[in-house]
Coordinates of C-alpha atoms and ligand atoms in Angstrom, one line a residue:
M280 CA -9.8 18.9 18.4
S281 CA -8.4 17.4 15.3
G282 CA -9.0 19.1 12.0
L283 CA -8.9 15.9 10.0
V284 CA -12.2 14.8 8.4
L285 CA -11.9 11.2 7.0
Y286 CA -14.3 8.9 5.2
N287 CA -15.0 6.1 7.5
T288 CA -16.0 2.8 5.9
R289 CA -17.7 1.7 9.1
T290 CA -20.2 4.5 9.0
R291 CA -20.0 5.3 5.3
K292 CA -19.6 8.9 6.2
K293 CA -17.0 11.6 6.3
E294 CA -16.3 12.2 10.0
R295 CA -14.2 14.5 12.1
F296 CA -11.4 12.4 13.6
E297 CA -11.2 12.1 17.3
P298 CA -8.5 10.0 18.9
L299 CA -9.2 7.5 21.7
E300 CA -6.4 9.1 23.7
T301 CA -5.6 12.8 23.4
G302 CA -2.6 13.4 21.2
R303 CA -2.0 9.8 20.2
V304 CA -3.1 7.7 17.3
G305 CA -2.7 4.0 16.6
I306 CA -2.8 2.9 12.9
Y307 CA -2.8 -0.7 11.7
T308 CA -2.2 -1.4 8.0
C309 CA -2.7 -4.8 6.4
G310 CA 0.6 -5.5 4.7
P311 CA 1.8 -7.7 1.9
T312 CA 1.6 -11.5 1.5
V313 CA 5.2 -12.2 0.7
Y314 CA 5.0 -15.1 -1.7
S315 CA 5.9 -13.0 -4.8
A316 CA 6.9 -9.5 -5.7
Q317 CA 4.4 -6.7 -4.8
H318 CA 3.2 -4.9 -7.9
I319 CA 2.6 -1.2 -8.1
G320 CA -1.1 -1.8 -7.3
N321 CA -0.1 -3.3 -3.9
L322 CA 2.3 -0.4 -3.5
R323 CA -0.5 2.1 -4.1
S324 CA -2.1 0.7 -1.0
Q325 CA 1.1 1.3 0.9
L326 CA 1.3 4.8 -0.4
I327 CA -2.2 5.4 0.9
A328 CA -1.3 4.2 4.4
D329 CA 1.8 6.4 4.2
L330 CA -0.4 9.4 3.3
V331 CA -2.7 8.7 6.3
R332 CA 0.3 8.4 8.6
R333 CA 1.9 11.7 7.4
A334 CA -1.5 13.5 7.7
F335 CA -1.6 12.4 11.4
D336 CA 2.0 13.4 11.9
S337 CA 1.4 16.8 10.5
E338 CA -1.6 17.3 12.8
G339 CA 0.8 16.8 15.7
Y340 CA -0.2 13.4 16.8
E341 CA 2.2 10.9 18.3
V342 CA 1.6 8.1 15.8
T343 CA 2.2 4.3 16.2
H344 CA 1.9 2.8 12.8
V345 CA 1.9 -1.0 12.7
I346 CA 2.2 -3.0 9.5
N347 CA 2.1 -6.7 9.3
I348 CA 3.8 -9.2 7.0
T349 CA 1.7 -12.2 6.0
D350 CA 4.0 -15.1 5.7
V351 CA 1.6 -17.9 6.5
G352 CA -2.1 -18.7 6.2
H353 CA -3.2 -16.6 3.3
L354 CA -4.9 -19.0 0.9
T355 CA -5.2 -18.8 -2.8
D356 CA -8.9 -18.0 -2.6
D357 CA -11.2 -16.4 0.0
A358 CA -12.9 -19.6 0.8
D359 CA -11.0 -21.9 3.1
A360 CA -10.3 -24.5 0.5
G361 CA -7.4 -22.9 -1.3
E362 CA -3.7 -23.6 -0.9
D363 CA -1.5 -21.5 1.4
K364 CA 0.2 -19.0 -1.0
L365 CA 3.6 -19.4 0.7
E366 CA 3.5 -23.2 0.6
R367 CA 2.4 -23.2 -3.0
A368 CA 5.3 -20.9 -4.0
A369 CA 7.7 -23.2 -2.1
R370 CA 6.4 -26.2 -3.9
E371 CA 6.5 -24.5 -7.3
T372 CA 10.0 -23.1 -6.9
G373 CA 11.7 -25.7 -4.7
R374 CA 12.7 -23.0 -2.3
R375 CA 12.1 -22.8 1.4
A376 CA 8.9 -20.9 2.4
T377 CA 11.0 -18.9 4.9
D378 CA 13.5 -17.9 2.2
I379 CA 10.8 -16.8 -0.2
A380 CA 9.2 -14.7 2.6
A381 CA 12.5 -13.1 3.6
H382 CA 13.3 -12.3 -0.1
Y383 CA 10.0 -10.7 -0.9
T384 CA 9.8 -8.8 2.4
E385 CA 13.2 -7.3 1.7
Q386 CA 12.2 -6.4 -1.9
W387 CA 9.0 -4.8 -0.6
L388 CA 10.8 -2.8 2.1
T389 CA 13.3 -1.6 -0.5
D390 CA 10.4 -0.5 -2.8
R391 CA 8.6 1.3 0.0
A392 CA 11.8 3.2 0.9
K393 CA 12.4 4.2 -2.7
L394 CA 8.8 5.5 -2.7
G395 CA 9.5 7.6 0.3
C396 CA 7.2 5.7 2.6
L397 CA 8.1 6.3 6.3
P398 CA 9.2 3.1 8.1
P399 CA 6.4 1.6 10.3
D400 CA 6.9 1.9 14.0
V401 CA 6.2 -1.9 14.3
L402 CA 6.7 -4.4 11.5
C403 CA 5.3 -7.7 12.6
K404 CA 5.3 -11.1 10.9
A405 CA 2.5 -13.6 11.3
T406 CA 5.0 -16.5 11.9
D407 CA 6.5 -14.6 14.8
H408 CA 3.1 -14.4 16.5
I409 CA 1.7 -17.9 16.5
G410 CA 1.4 -17.9 20.3
E411 CA -0.6 -14.7 20.2
Q412 CA -2.9 -16.2 17.6
I413 CA -3.4 -19.4 19.6
E414 CA -4.2 -17.2 22.6
M415 CA -7.0 -15.3 20.7
L416 CA -8.4 -18.5 19.4
R417 CA -8.5 -19.9 23.0
L418 CA -10.5 -16.8 24.0
L419 CA -13.0 -17.3 21.2
E420 CA -13.4 -20.9 22.1
E421 CA -13.9 -20.1 25.7
K422 CA -16.7 -17.7 24.7
G423 CA -18.4 -20.3 22.5
Y424 CA -17.7 -18.8 19.0
T425 CA -15.9 -21.8 17.5
Y426 CA -16.5 -25.3 16.3
R427 CA -14.4 -28.1 15.1
I428 CA -14.6 -29.9 11.8
D429 CA -12.2 -32.3 10.0
D430 CA -10.4 -29.5 8.3
G431 CA -9.9 -27.2 11.3
I432 CA -11.4 -24.9 13.9
Y433 CA -13.9 -22.5 12.5
F434 CA -15.6 -19.3 13.6
D435 CA -19.4 -19.6 13.8
T436 CA -20.6 -16.4 12.2
S437 CA -24.3 -17.1 13.3
K438 CA -23.2 -16.4 16.9
F439 CA -22.2 -12.8 15.9
P440 CA -25.5 -11.2 14.7
Q441 CA -23.6 -8.0 13.6
Y442 CA -21.4 -10.0 11.3
S443 CA -22.9 -8.5 8.1
D444 CA -23.0 -4.9 9.3
F445 CA -19.6 -3.7 8.3
A446 CA -19.7 -4.8 4.7
R447 CA -23.5 -4.5 4.4
L448 CA -23.4 -8.1 3.4
D449 CA -26.5 -9.8 2.1
L450 CA -26.1 -13.1 3.8
A451 CA -29.4 -14.5 2.7
G452 CA -28.3 -14.0 -0.9
Q453 CA -25.0 -15.7 -0.1
E454 CA -26.4 -19.0 1.0
S455 CA -25.2 -20.8 -2.0
G456 CA -22.3 -18.3 -2.5
A457 CA -18.7 -19.1 -3.3
R458 CA -17.5 -18.7 0.3
I459 CA -18.9 -22.0 1.5
G460 CA -16.1 -23.3 -0.6
D461 CA -15.4 -27.0 -0.7
V462 CA -15.0 -27.3 3.0
A463 CA -17.4 -30.1 4.2
G464 CA -19.0 -29.4 7.6
K465 CA -19.1 -25.6 7.6
R466 CA -22.2 -24.5 9.4
N467 CA -22.8 -21.2 7.6
P468 CA -21.3 -19.9 4.2
P469 CA -19.3 -17.0 5.7
D470 CA -17.8 -19.1 8.6
F471 CA -14.0 -19.0 8.3
A472 CA -11.0 -20.9 9.5
L473 CA -9.2 -19.8 12.7
W474 CA -6.9 -22.8 12.7
K475 CA -6.4 -25.3 9.8
F476 CA -5.0 -28.8 10.1
A477 CA -2.5 -29.8 7.4
A478 CA -4.6 -31.1 4.6
G479 CA -4.7 -34.9 4.2
G480 CA -1.9 -35.3 6.7
V481 CA 0.5 -33.8 4.2
K482 CA 3.5 -32.3 6.0
R483 CA 3.8 -28.6 5.4
Q484 CA 7.0 -26.5 5.7
Q485 CA 5.3 -24.2 8.1
E486 CA 3.1 -25.8 10.8
W487 CA 2.9 -25.6 14.6
D488 CA 1.5 -27.5 17.5
S489 CA -1.6 -26.1 19.1
P490 CA -4.2 -27.3 21.7
W491 CA -6.4 -28.4 18.7
G492 CA -3.7 -30.3 16.8
R493 CA -0.9 -29.5 14.4
G494 CA -1.5 -26.9 11.7
F495 CA -1.5 -23.2 11.0
P496 CA -3.5 -20.2 11.7
G497 CA -6.2 -18.7 9.4
W498 CA -5.1 -15.5 7.7
H499 CA -7.5 -13.1 9.5
L500 CA -6.4 -14.1 12.9
E501 CA -2.9 -12.6 12.5
C502 CA -4.3 -9.0 12.1
S503 CA -6.6 -9.3 15.1
S504 CA -4.0 -10.7 17.4
M505 CA -1.0 -8.5 16.3
S506 CA -3.0 -5.3 16.5
L507 CA -4.1 -6.3 20.0
K508 CA -0.5 -6.8 21.0
Y509 CA 0.8 -3.6 19.6
L510 CA -2.2 -1.2 19.7
G511 CA -4.4 -2.6 22.4
E512 CA -8.1 -3.8 22.6
N513 CA -9.3 -0.7 20.8
F514 CA -7.5 1.5 18.4
D515 CA -8.1 4.5 16.1
V516 CA -7.4 3.7 12.5
H517 CA -7.2 0.6 10.3
T518 CA -6.3 0.8 6.6
G519 CA -6.2 -1.6 3.7
G520 CA -7.4 -2.2 0.2
I521 CA -11.1 -1.9 -0.7
D522 CA -11.1 -5.7 -1.5
H523 CA -10.7 -6.4 2.2
V524 CA -14.0 -5.0 3.3
P525 CA -16.3 -8.0 2.7
V526 CA -14.1 -10.8 3.9
H527 CA -10.7 -10.1 5.6
H528 CA -11.8 -7.0 7.6
T529 CA -15.3 -8.3 8.3
N530 CA -13.6 -11.4 9.8
E531 CA -11.1 -9.4 11.7
I532 CA -13.9 -7.4 13.3
A533 CA -15.8 -10.6 14.1
Q534 CA -12.8 -12.1 15.9
S535 CA -11.7 -9.0 17.8
E536 CA -15.2 -7.9 18.9
C537 CA -16.2 -11.3 20.0
A538 CA -12.9 -12.2 21.7
L539 CA -12.4 -8.9 23.4
G540 CA -16.0 -7.8 24.0
V541 CA -15.5 -4.4 22.4
H542 CA -17.5 -2.3 19.9
P543 CA -16.4 -0.6 17.8
W544 CA -13.1 -2.4 17.9
V545 CA -11.7 0.1 15.4
R546 CA -13.0 3.6 15.2
F547 CA -12.0 4.6 11.6
W548 CA -11.6 2.3 8.7
I549 CA -9.9 3.7 5.6
H550 CA -9.9 1.8 2.4
G551 CA -8.0 2.5 -0.7
E552 CA -9.3 2.0 -4.2
F553 CA -7.5 -0.1 -6.8
L554 CA -4.9 0.7 -9.4
D555 CA -6.2 -0.5 -12.8
F556 CA -4.0 -1.7 -15.6
R557 CA -5.1 -2.8 -19.1
G558 CA -8.8 -2.4 -18.3
E559 CA -8.8 -4.3 -15.0
K560 CA -7.7 -4.2 -11.5
M561 CA -3.9 -4.9 -11.4
A562 CA -3.6 -8.4 -10.0
K563 CA -1.1 -11.1 -10.1
S564 CA -3.9 -13.7 -10.7
M565 CA -4.9 -11.8 -13.9
G566 CA -1.3 -11.5 -15.1
N567 CA -1.6 -7.7 -15.6
V568 CA 1.0 -6.4 -13.3
A569 CA 3.9 -3.9 -13.4
L570 CA 6.6 -3.7 -10.8
L571 CA 8.4 -0.6 -9.5
S572 CA 11.5 -2.1 -11.2
D573 CA 9.7 -2.0 -14.6
I574 CA 9.2 1.8 -14.1
E575 CA 12.9 2.2 -13.0
A576 CA 14.0 0.3 -16.1
R577 CA 12.5 3.0 -18.2
G578 CA 14.7 5.5 -16.6
I579 CA 12.0 6.9 -14.4
P580 CA 12.8 7.7 -10.7
P581 CA 10.6 5.8 -8.2
L582 CA 9.4 9.0 -6.6
A583 CA 7.8 9.9 -9.9
F584 CA 5.5 7.0 -9.2
R585 CA 4.6 8.6 -5.9
Y586 CA 3.9 11.8 -7.8
F587 CA 1.6 9.7 -10.1
F588 CA -0.1 8.3 -7.1
L589 CA -0.7 11.8 -5.6
Q590 CA -2.6 12.8 -8.8
A591 CA -5.6 10.7 -7.8
H592 CA -7.7 10.7 -4.7
Y593 CA -7.2 7.5 -2.7
R594 CA -10.9 6.6 -2.9
Q595 CA -10.9 6.8 -6.7
Q596 CA -9.7 4.0 -9.0
Q597 CA -6.6 5.1 -10.8
T598 CA -5.5 3.8 -14.2
Y599 CA -1.9 3.1 -14.9
T600 CA -0.5 3.4 -18.4
D601 CA 3.0 4.1 -19.6
D602 CA 1.9 7.4 -21.1
A603 CA 0.3 8.5 -17.8
M604 CA 3.4 7.5 -16.0
D605 CA 5.6 9.5 -18.5
A606 CA 3.4 12.5 -18.0
A607 CA 3.7 12.2 -14.2
A608 CA 7.5 11.8 -14.5
T609 CA 7.6 15.0 -16.5
G610 CA 5.5 16.8 -13.9
Y611 CA 7.7 15.5 -11.1
D612 CA 10.9 16.5 -13.0
R613 CA 9.5 20.1 -13.4
L614 CA 8.6 20.3 -9.7
V615 CA 12.1 19.0 -8.7
A616 CA 13.8 21.4 -11.1
R617 CA 11.8 24.3 -9.7
A618 CA 12.5 23.3 -6.1
A619 CA 16.2 23.1 -7.0
E620 CA 16.1 26.7 -8.1
F621 CA 15.1 28.1 -4.7
R622 CA 16.4 25.3 -2.5
G623 CA 18.1 26.6 0.6
A624 CA 17.1 30.2 -0.1
E625 CA 17.3 32.3 3.0
G626 CA 16.0 35.7 4.1
R627 CA 13.0 37.4 5.6
V628 CA 9.6 35.8 5.1
D629 CA 6.2 37.4 5.3
E630 CA 4.2 35.0 7.6
G631 CA 0.9 36.5 6.4
K632 CA 1.6 35.6 2.8
L633 CA 2.8 32.1 3.8
E634 CA -0.3 31.4 5.9
A635 CA -2.6 32.4 3.0
R636 CA -1.0 29.6 0.9
R637 CA -0.7 27.1 3.8
E638 CA -4.4 27.3 4.6
P639 CA -5.8 25.8 1.4
F640 CA -3.1 23.1 1.4
R641 CA -4.0 22.1 5.0
A642 CA -7.7 22.3 4.1
A643 CA -7.2 19.9 1.1
I644 CA -5.5 17.3 3.3
R645 CA -8.0 17.7 6.1
D646 CA -10.8 17.1 3.7
D647 CA -10.4 13.3 3.4
L648 CA -6.8 13.5 2.2
N649 CA -7.3 15.3 -1.0
A650 CA -3.8 14.7 -2.4
P651 CA -4.5 15.9 -6.0
Q652 CA -5.6 19.3 -4.7
A653 CA -2.7 19.5 -2.3
L654 CA -0.3 18.7 -5.1
A655 CA -1.8 21.3 -7.3
I656 CA -1.4 23.9 -4.6
A657 CA 2.3 22.9 -4.0
T658 CA 2.9 23.2 -7.8
A659 CA 1.3 26.7 -7.9
V660 CA 3.4 27.8 -4.9
S661 CA 6.6 26.5 -6.6
R662 CA 6.0 29.0 -9.5
D663 CA 4.3 31.8 -7.6
G664 CA 6.1 35.0 -8.6
N665 CA 4.5 36.8 -5.7
L666 CA 6.6 34.8 -3.3
E667 CA 10.3 35.3 -2.6
P668 CA 12.5 32.3 -3.2
Q669 CA 12.9 31.8 0.6
E670 CA 9.1 31.9 1.0
R671 CA 8.6 29.3 -1.6
W672 CA 11.3 27.2 -0.1
K673 CA 9.8 27.3 3.3
L674 CA 6.3 26.3 2.1
I675 CA 7.6 23.6 -0.2
Q676 CA 9.5 22.0 2.6
E677 CA 6.4 22.1 4.8
F678 CA 4.2 20.7 2.1
D679 CA 6.7 17.9 1.3
Q680 CA 6.3 16.6 4.9
I681 CA 3.0 15.3 3.5
L682 CA 3.7 14.8 -0.2
G683 CA 6.9 12.9 0.6
L684 CA 8.5 13.7 -2.8
E685 CA 11.9 14.4 -1.2
L686 CA 12.0 17.8 -2.8
E687 CA 14.7 18.8 -0.3
N688 CA 17.3 16.8 -2.1
A689 CA 15.9 15.2 -5.3
V690 CA 18.1 15.9 -8.3
P691 CA 16.4 17.1 -11.6
R692 CA 16.8 14.4 -14.2
A693 CA 18.0 16.8 -16.8
S694 CA 21.1 17.5 -14.8
M695 CA 21.8 13.8 -14.3
K696 CA 22.0 13.4 -18.1
E697 CA 25.3 12.2 -19.2
I698 CA 27.2 14.1 -21.8
D699 CA 28.8 12.1 -24.6
P700 CA 28.9 13.7 -28.1
R701 CA 29.7 10.4 -29.8
I702 CA 26.6 8.7 -28.4
D703 CA 24.5 11.8 -29.0
A704 CA 25.6 11.6 -32.7
R705 CA 24.7 7.9 -33.0
V706 CA 21.3 8.6 -31.5
E707 CA 20.8 11.4 -34.0
Q708 CA 21.8 9.1 -36.8
R709 CA 19.2 6.6 -35.6
Q710 CA 16.6 9.3 -35.5
A711 CA 17.5 10.3 -39.1
A712 CA 17.2 6.7 -40.2
R713 CA 13.8 6.4 -38.6
A714 CA 12.6 9.6 -40.2
A715 CA 13.7 8.1 -43.6
K716 CA 11.9 4.8 -42.7
D717 CA 15.3 3.0 -42.9
W718 CA 14.3 0.6 -40.1
A719 CA 17.2 -1.7 -40.6
T720 CA 19.8 1.0 -40.0
A721 CA 17.8 2.4 -37.0
D722 CA 17.6 -1.1 -35.4
R723 CA 21.3 -1.7 -36.1
I724 CA 22.3 1.5 -34.3
R725 CA 20.0 0.7 -31.4
D726 CA 21.5 -2.8 -31.1
E727 CA 25.1 -1.5 -31.3
L728 CA 24.4 0.9 -28.5
A729 CA 22.6 -1.8 -26.5
A730 CA 25.8 -3.9 -26.8
E731 CA 27.6 -1.0 -25.1
G732 CA 25.0 -1.0 -22.3
I733 CA 23.1 2.0 -23.6
V734 CA 19.4 2.2 -24.0
I735 CA 17.5 4.7 -26.0
E736 CA 14.1 5.9 -24.7
D737 CA 11.5 7.5 -26.8
G738 CA 9.7 9.8 -24.4
S739 CA 6.9 12.2 -25.0
D740 CA 9.5 15.0 -24.7
G741 CA 11.9 13.6 -27.2
V742 CA 14.6 10.9 -27.4
R743 CA 17.0 10.3 -24.6
W744 CA 19.6 7.7 -23.8
R745 CA 21.1 6.3 -20.6
R746 CA 23.5 3.6 -19.4
T747 CA 21.9 0.5 -17.9
Ligands
AMP125 P1 -1.7 -9.0 -0.9 O1 -0.2 -9.0 -1.0 O2 -2.3 -9.7 -2.1 O3 -2.2 -9.4 0.4 O4 -2.1 -7.4 -1.1 C1 -1.6 -6.4 -0.4 C2 -2.5 -5.2 -0.5 O5 -2.5 -4.7 -1.8 C3 -3.9 -5.4 0.0 O6 -4.3 -4.3 0.9 C4 -4.7 -5.3 -1.3 O7 -6.0 -4.8 -1.1 C5 -3.9 -4.3 -2.1 N1 -4.0 -4.4 -3.6 C6 -4.0 -5.5 -4.3 N2 -4.2 -5.3 -5.6 C7 -4.3 -3.9 -5.7 C8 -4.5 -3.0 -6.8 N3 -4.6 -3.4 -8.1 N4 -4.6 -1.7 -6.5 C9 -4.5 -1.2 -5.2 N5 -4.3 -2.1 -4.2 C10 -4.2 -3.4 -4.4
ZN126 ZN1 -5.3 -7.6 7.9

């Protein structure tokens, strides 16, 4: 029996996890829409999926983790009247949609790797699975769940009475809601597109033939059909951002349960809360985004962002500020520096002492993935004078299987600091000028150093410099 207790959105309760098949677990994570760079809010949702994956690994399951890449069909709004995000990016930049998708997929994979996220077992693109999506649509049509209007083939949500269950939707209150969109002919407000015809006969970069006409699949269909292909008709765990509950995941459930005749299609649904920034959810549409490269440009290692992420529970909103990030970077530096002190230590260990520290760490993770508590326990162990160096090292290595902070080989930033007395002296002169409110001299020194490719950073723990 598994020890993991997880909050399940489907039942709105914490439940002990039981797999469909002993010893195995299938996880599906909704991945990025690759029309632009993924911000650190999006990356938070990846880190949550990675934490889930690592928790199952550490419980001894054989995990199959599937993540999709959305490279077609995701519209600019949740109604079906918006523009395909990839086609819009192509129109605005004059680049090919496939090039844009390839570029941002690569960037996202690089960012994930920098954050220590384990590679998925299957990484699948929507455009590589058009046949599978057509096949699922055909099943839905056969069973009478679809109808055709000028704009495309739609799912008739009135034929699935449980439609509103998952998100506890108030459909009556939604009659005049936004989701009816501008699409003429929709029978019910929440009905959604399964296949869209190219609007107004305009030729798209990405379109395919289908039994219903030339066009492209609706966004939700990709997740239903790719999870079927890689995880089967039923699977254990589905993750995604909290924003997906009322529309995207509700629609995935409608498609899969109706096409496959299964319930529940997915046993456990895990949803991550948002990262907020400047008083709102971090979102490209609001213009309040930060990228991992922005953090790196401040001389902060990407894994410090993972440390920042671990400081909040995944079901809590987390607020990003430069100060909070600096504080997390300092915390991460300290932990790395301490790990470096006992790294590789060998000798006899007292298993009883180790188990006494292991137990609360395991309990924290098993209690709905309480990462902040697990991180606090790891920090306490790293400075626990009652443990021999080799005992600390053994525990930290074990804990890091879940924390993913690469404590086995991360280098403390302090020891990466370059030594150059001439630059140190210039930085000190700048500090003196600032103290004397001689801003002109301070700025001149900063500009001179910038011309040499040196940036000065005013951190909470003093001033440092580095080469760009
Ligand atoms: P997208 O590329 O827009 O499809 O988003 C990818 C994932 O990032 C989805 O699971 C979203 O729920 C999630 N997401 C978007 N914004 C945020 C945010 N500010 N904080 C956390 N997750 C987010
Ligand atoms: Zn999805």
